[in-house]
Each structure stands twice: as C-alpha cells, then as structure tokens.
Amino acid sequence: MLFVDGLSVYARYLHGDGVIVSDVSFCVGDGQSLAIVGESGSGKSMIVDALVGVLADNCYATGRIVLDGDDILKNPRALKRKLGRSVAFIPQGASESLNPSLKVKTQIYEAFSRSGLKLNRDEKRAYTLYNLKKVGLEDESVLEKYPFEISGGQAQRVVLAIALCSKPSLIVADEATRGIDADTAEVFLKCVKEEFCGSAKIFVTHDMNLAKTCDKMLVLKDGNQMEYGFAEDILVAPENEYTKTLLQRTVQND
C-alpha cells in the first residue's frame, strides 16, 4: 500500500523557495488504481518525481510518503532498495529513459539482476522473449538493437517488459501512453492491469478516458488538490468546478 499525506514539493530559487505542489494527500491499496489528472503544469509529474526519488537537485519534498511501511522521504535508502524491485517506474518518453549506448537485451538483463532473479544466459533470453511477447513484441531482432533504432511504441513496450522483470507492489506510469498510437496504448494498459493486478497502480495522465478506468482519481490544478476520491463518485457527481470543466472537455472531444 502507498500512503501519501500532506505532500508538498518546493523549488529553490535565488529569491527564495517556491511551492510547486501544495499539501496533496491520497492512498492506493494493493490491487487498486489511481489516476492523477490535470492539465500541463498542474504538478502531476512533480508528484511522481517525489514518489520515485528523482526530483531535480533544486527541488525538495515535505510530508509523508509511506510505501509498505517505509517513509521514503525520511529514508531515501529504502526507496533506492525498492526501485526496480517492489517499485516499477514507467516514464513518459520511453525512448529517452532507455540508455542509448546499451542494447535492448542488456537493459532487460540488468533488470533481472536488480530484481534479484538469478538466471543463466539461456534463461535470461527465454524469459526476456516471454516478457516481450506479453507486451506485443514478437520480433526477436529488437533485442540486438539500440534504443535509437526502434520506434517510440516499441520502446514503450520494452520499458514495460523491463517492469515485468520484477514483482512490484507499486507501479507508477507517468503519461506512459502519450505520443504512442491508440493500439499500442491499449495493449500497454491492458498488460499493466492484467500483469500487475495485485499491485497498487498510479497512472499520471491528462486523458480523462483513461482516468475513468481507474478505481480512484486525484484532480490537480496549479499544484493544488482540487478533488480526490473514488473515480465513479467523481465522474457521476464532481464537486469541484475545475473537475466539471475537465469532464465537459472529455465529452466534447469524444
């Protein structure tokens, strides 16, 4: 379970500290999914950066982020141990998140090592091909390519295959379907929900249609929490005017 209480994110500037995210609270239980929604600049990705410990050097977070009993803001070493094992991070722009100087197979094999799996060479290859097929990649030649030699959709599937190397209790997907075609996005989301059905899942998105498929929803605007609760309740009877506007835009675009 992930429990976030009073999370705020600040940036240090020459004239003083500025608030980017202010006093956000939510929780995601095992098997539950949470959509964090809002327009660009609402603070969605800053929350993710705090969750996975990749805030910029001039930023810091306060509050509590408790994952499986560990407060990872107070104990960043605990988070470092969890990343790649009990925490899987699927970033936006998968191509950029992969190491351009390493072949795809090398990066997947490294994921096995991080997750603690002890496999010989043949087992690594077999398990890798198995995971790639799960995410819709049948072409074995992908393994011998570098990230810049594959498409954005293929890179997104490779990142998901890397996540499949572990047994995480928390999945964090930051705009993971942005910039890829609808078919690839559908396969991606289906795979995440099926393969990690028992994990807590966070989908950071501007897509309200994706948010509708989640158990819970957190609505952000300008770094402030506008609304939080069960997605069904919010979709049927949103209390905040900003949430109503987002929903109206979704209806108009459908």
XYZ file of C-alpha atoms in Angstrom:
254
model
C 0.000 0.000 0.000
C 1.044 3.573 -0.720
C 0.004 6.318 1.695
C 0.767 9.950 0.875
C -0.004 12.608 3.472
C 0.487 16.357 3.097
C 2.965 16.071 0.245
C 4.387 19.407 -0.902
C 7.149 19.995 -3.429
C 9.303 23.117 -3.433
C 11.876 24.579 -5.799
C 14.816 26.645 -4.606
C 15.275 29.919 -6.489
C 17.708 32.791 -5.990
C 14.955 34.885 -4.411
C 13.681 32.058 -2.179
C 11.725 28.812 -2.276
C 8.633 28.427 -4.469
C 5.757 25.978 -3.988
C 5.138 23.651 -6.937
C 2.807 21.151 -5.246
C 0.909 22.032 -2.092
C -0.420 19.660 0.585
C -1.560 16.691 -1.513
C -2.829 13.521 0.170
C -4.013 10.178 -1.196
C -3.651 6.430 -0.766
C -3.625 3.442 -3.106
C -4.199 -0.048 -1.778
C -2.968 -3.340 -3.188
C -4.796 -4.067 -6.431
C -6.184 -0.532 -6.684
C -5.507 2.002 -9.417
C -5.320 5.775 -9.067
C -5.441 8.324 -11.872
C -3.712 11.640 -11.226
C -5.226 14.076 -13.711
C -4.883 17.719 -14.617
C -3.592 19.995 -17.334
C 0.080 20.553 -18.119
C 1.798 22.358 -15.257
C -0.643 21.084 -12.649
C 2.097 19.275 -10.708
C 1.355 15.702 -11.757
C 4.888 14.797 -12.784
C 6.402 16.538 -9.756
C 4.399 14.207 -7.521
C 5.741 11.257 -9.498
C 9.303 12.547 -9.199
C 8.853 12.727 -5.428
C 7.385 9.214 -5.336
C 10.303 7.647 -7.190
C 13.023 9.881 -5.782
C 14.087 11.716 -8.936
C 13.341 15.328 -8.031
C 15.718 17.859 -9.565
C 18.626 18.989 -7.399
C 16.977 22.330 -6.705
C 13.730 20.717 -5.536
C 12.703 19.022 -2.312
C 9.581 17.456 -0.826
C 7.929 17.548 2.595
C 5.137 15.493 4.105
C 4.922 11.712 4.231
C 5.210 9.060 1.533
C 4.777 5.667 3.176
C 5.226 2.603 0.985
C 4.839 -0.834 2.529
C 5.578 0.650 5.952
C 8.630 2.723 4.986
C 8.525 6.528 4.924
C 10.659 7.033 1.845
C 11.039 10.791 2.326
C 12.706 10.193 5.682
C 14.560 7.140 4.445
C 15.581 7.569 0.771
C 17.783 4.493 1.025
C 14.646 2.406 1.470
C 13.296 3.793 -1.799
C 16.573 3.080 -3.579
C 16.312 -0.549 -2.470
C 12.731 -0.752 -3.721
C 13.246 0.751 -7.197
C 13.360 -1.996 -9.792
C 12.106 -4.488 -7.243
C 8.959 -3.512 -5.360
C 8.593 -0.204 -7.255
C 8.370 -0.080 -11.047
C 8.521 3.300 -12.771
C 7.284 3.630 -16.352
C 8.151 7.154 -17.544
C 6.799 9.177 -20.421
C 9.138 9.257 -23.390
C 10.341 5.662 -23.069
C 12.970 6.158 -25.758
C 14.629 8.847 -23.649
C 14.509 6.735 -20.489
C 16.487 3.899 -22.067
C 20.272 4.049 -22.182
C 21.171 4.884 -25.814
C 24.571 3.213 -25.524
C 23.269 -0.200 -24.455
C 21.393 -2.772 -26.491
C 17.815 -3.572 -25.513
C 18.725 -7.054 -24.291
C 21.440 -5.685 -21.999
C 18.996 -3.310 -20.341
C 16.423 -6.043 -19.813
C 19.068 -8.406 -18.432
C 20.151 -5.688 -15.984
C 16.564 -5.502 -14.784
C 16.712 -9.181 -13.875
C 19.768 -8.513 -11.727
C 18.109 -5.540 -9.973
C 15.057 -7.630 -9.174
C 17.198 -10.322 -7.568
C 16.493 -13.026 -10.142
C 19.433 -15.366 -10.674
C 19.256 -16.709 -14.212
C 21.796 -18.161 -16.611
C 22.226 -16.767 -20.118
C 19.701 -19.083 -21.771
C 17.141 -18.468 -19.043
C 17.552 -14.704 -19.365
C 16.941 -14.834 -23.099
C 13.932 -17.139 -22.762
C 12.352 -15.018 -20.015
C 13.066 -11.844 -21.974
C 11.339 -13.173 -25.102
C 8.432 -14.326 -22.947
C 8.005 -10.839 -21.475
C 8.355 -9.152 -24.869
C 5.589 -11.341 -26.276
C 3.394 -10.377 -23.346
C 3.685 -6.728 -24.310
C 3.135 -7.402 -28.012
C 6.694 -7.556 -29.360
C 7.199 -10.709 -31.399
C 10.316 -9.598 -33.299
C 13.394 -11.060 -31.585
C 15.689 -8.719 -33.513
C 14.648 -5.930 -31.108
C 16.981 -7.471 -28.536
C 20.053 -6.716 -30.616
C 19.080 -3.111 -31.347
C 19.871 0.115 -29.547
C 17.012 2.350 -28.315
C 17.522 4.850 -31.145
C 16.993 2.040 -33.669
C 13.454 1.211 -32.529
C 10.186 3.150 -32.701
C 8.591 5.007 -29.808
C 5.891 2.359 -29.496
C 8.485 -0.412 -29.380
C 10.468 1.489 -26.760
C 7.349 1.828 -24.609
C 6.796 -1.900 -24.793
C 10.443 -2.564 -23.935
C 10.101 -0.396 -20.809
C 7.003 -2.366 -19.830
C 8.867 -5.627 -20.424
C 11.577 -4.350 -18.073
C 8.915 -3.691 -15.436
C 7.700 -7.270 -15.874
C 11.111 -8.483 -14.716
C 10.171 -7.588 -11.149
C 7.196 -8.271 -8.879
C 6.417 -4.718 -7.762
C 3.891 -3.722 -5.139
C 3.669 -0.286 -6.787
C 3.540 0.679 -10.473
C 3.936 4.356 -11.385
C 3.192 5.220 -15.034
C 3.806 8.870 -15.927
C 1.915 9.796 -19.116
C 3.000 6.407 -20.404
C 0.553 6.382 -23.324
C 1.350 9.875 -24.556
C 2.814 10.030 -28.044
C 2.077 6.415 -28.988
C -0.673 5.123 -31.236
C -4.039 4.028 -29.856
C -3.463 0.309 -30.483
C -0.120 0.314 -28.674
C -1.640 2.293 -25.800
C -4.469 -0.212 -25.475
C -2.068 -3.162 -25.367
C 0.112 -1.325 -22.868
C -2.721 -0.519 -20.442
C -4.246 -3.981 -20.715
C -0.886 -5.566 -19.951
C -0.260 -3.333 -16.932
C -3.671 -4.067 -15.427
C -3.507 -7.805 -16.067
C 0.116 -8.470 -15.152
C 0.073 -6.265 -12.058
C -3.490 -6.892 -10.924
C -2.402 -7.255 -7.289
C -0.181 -4.168 -7.272
C -1.035 -0.581 -6.430
C -1.048 1.342 -9.718
C -0.744 5.073 -10.384
C -1.491 6.464 -13.834
C -0.477 10.084 -14.324
C -2.483 11.336 -17.281
C -4.269 14.199 -18.979
C -6.649 11.663 -20.529
C -9.932 11.546 -18.627
C -10.983 8.451 -20.573
C -8.054 6.587 -19.034
C -8.917 8.034 -15.625
C -12.429 6.602 -15.942
C -10.989 3.072 -15.916
C -9.260 3.588 -12.538
C -10.620 2.956 -9.044
C -9.642 6.368 -7.677
C -8.973 9.815 -9.059
C -6.909 12.783 -7.897
C -7.542 16.068 -9.709
C -4.818 18.735 -9.662
C -4.681 22.348 -10.766
C -1.685 24.646 -10.341
C -0.163 22.253 -7.820
C -3.293 22.158 -5.661
C -5.565 19.222 -4.939
C -8.978 20.023 -6.389
C -10.687 16.727 -5.765
C -9.875 13.206 -4.619
C -11.960 10.087 -4.148
C -13.409 7.097 -5.930
C -13.450 7.715 -9.677
C -17.044 6.578 -10.053
C -18.250 9.113 -7.480
C -16.266 11.959 -9.021
C -17.409 11.135 -12.544
C -21.067 10.982 -11.526
C -21.106 13.995 -9.221
C -17.931 16.134 -9.349
C -17.847 18.692 -6.560
C -15.181 20.998 -7.969
C -15.767 23.339 -10.897
C -12.390 22.526 -12.402
C -13.231 18.809 -12.419
C -16.527 19.574 -14.115
C -14.651 21.509 -16.805
C -12.262 18.609 -17.453
C -15.172 16.201 -17.783
C -17.029 18.514 -20.145
C -13.966 18.750 -22.369
C -13.773 14.955 -22.499
C -17.413 14.723 -23.610
C -16.868 17.375 -26.267
C -13.793 15.593 -27.641
C -15.440 12.156 -27.804
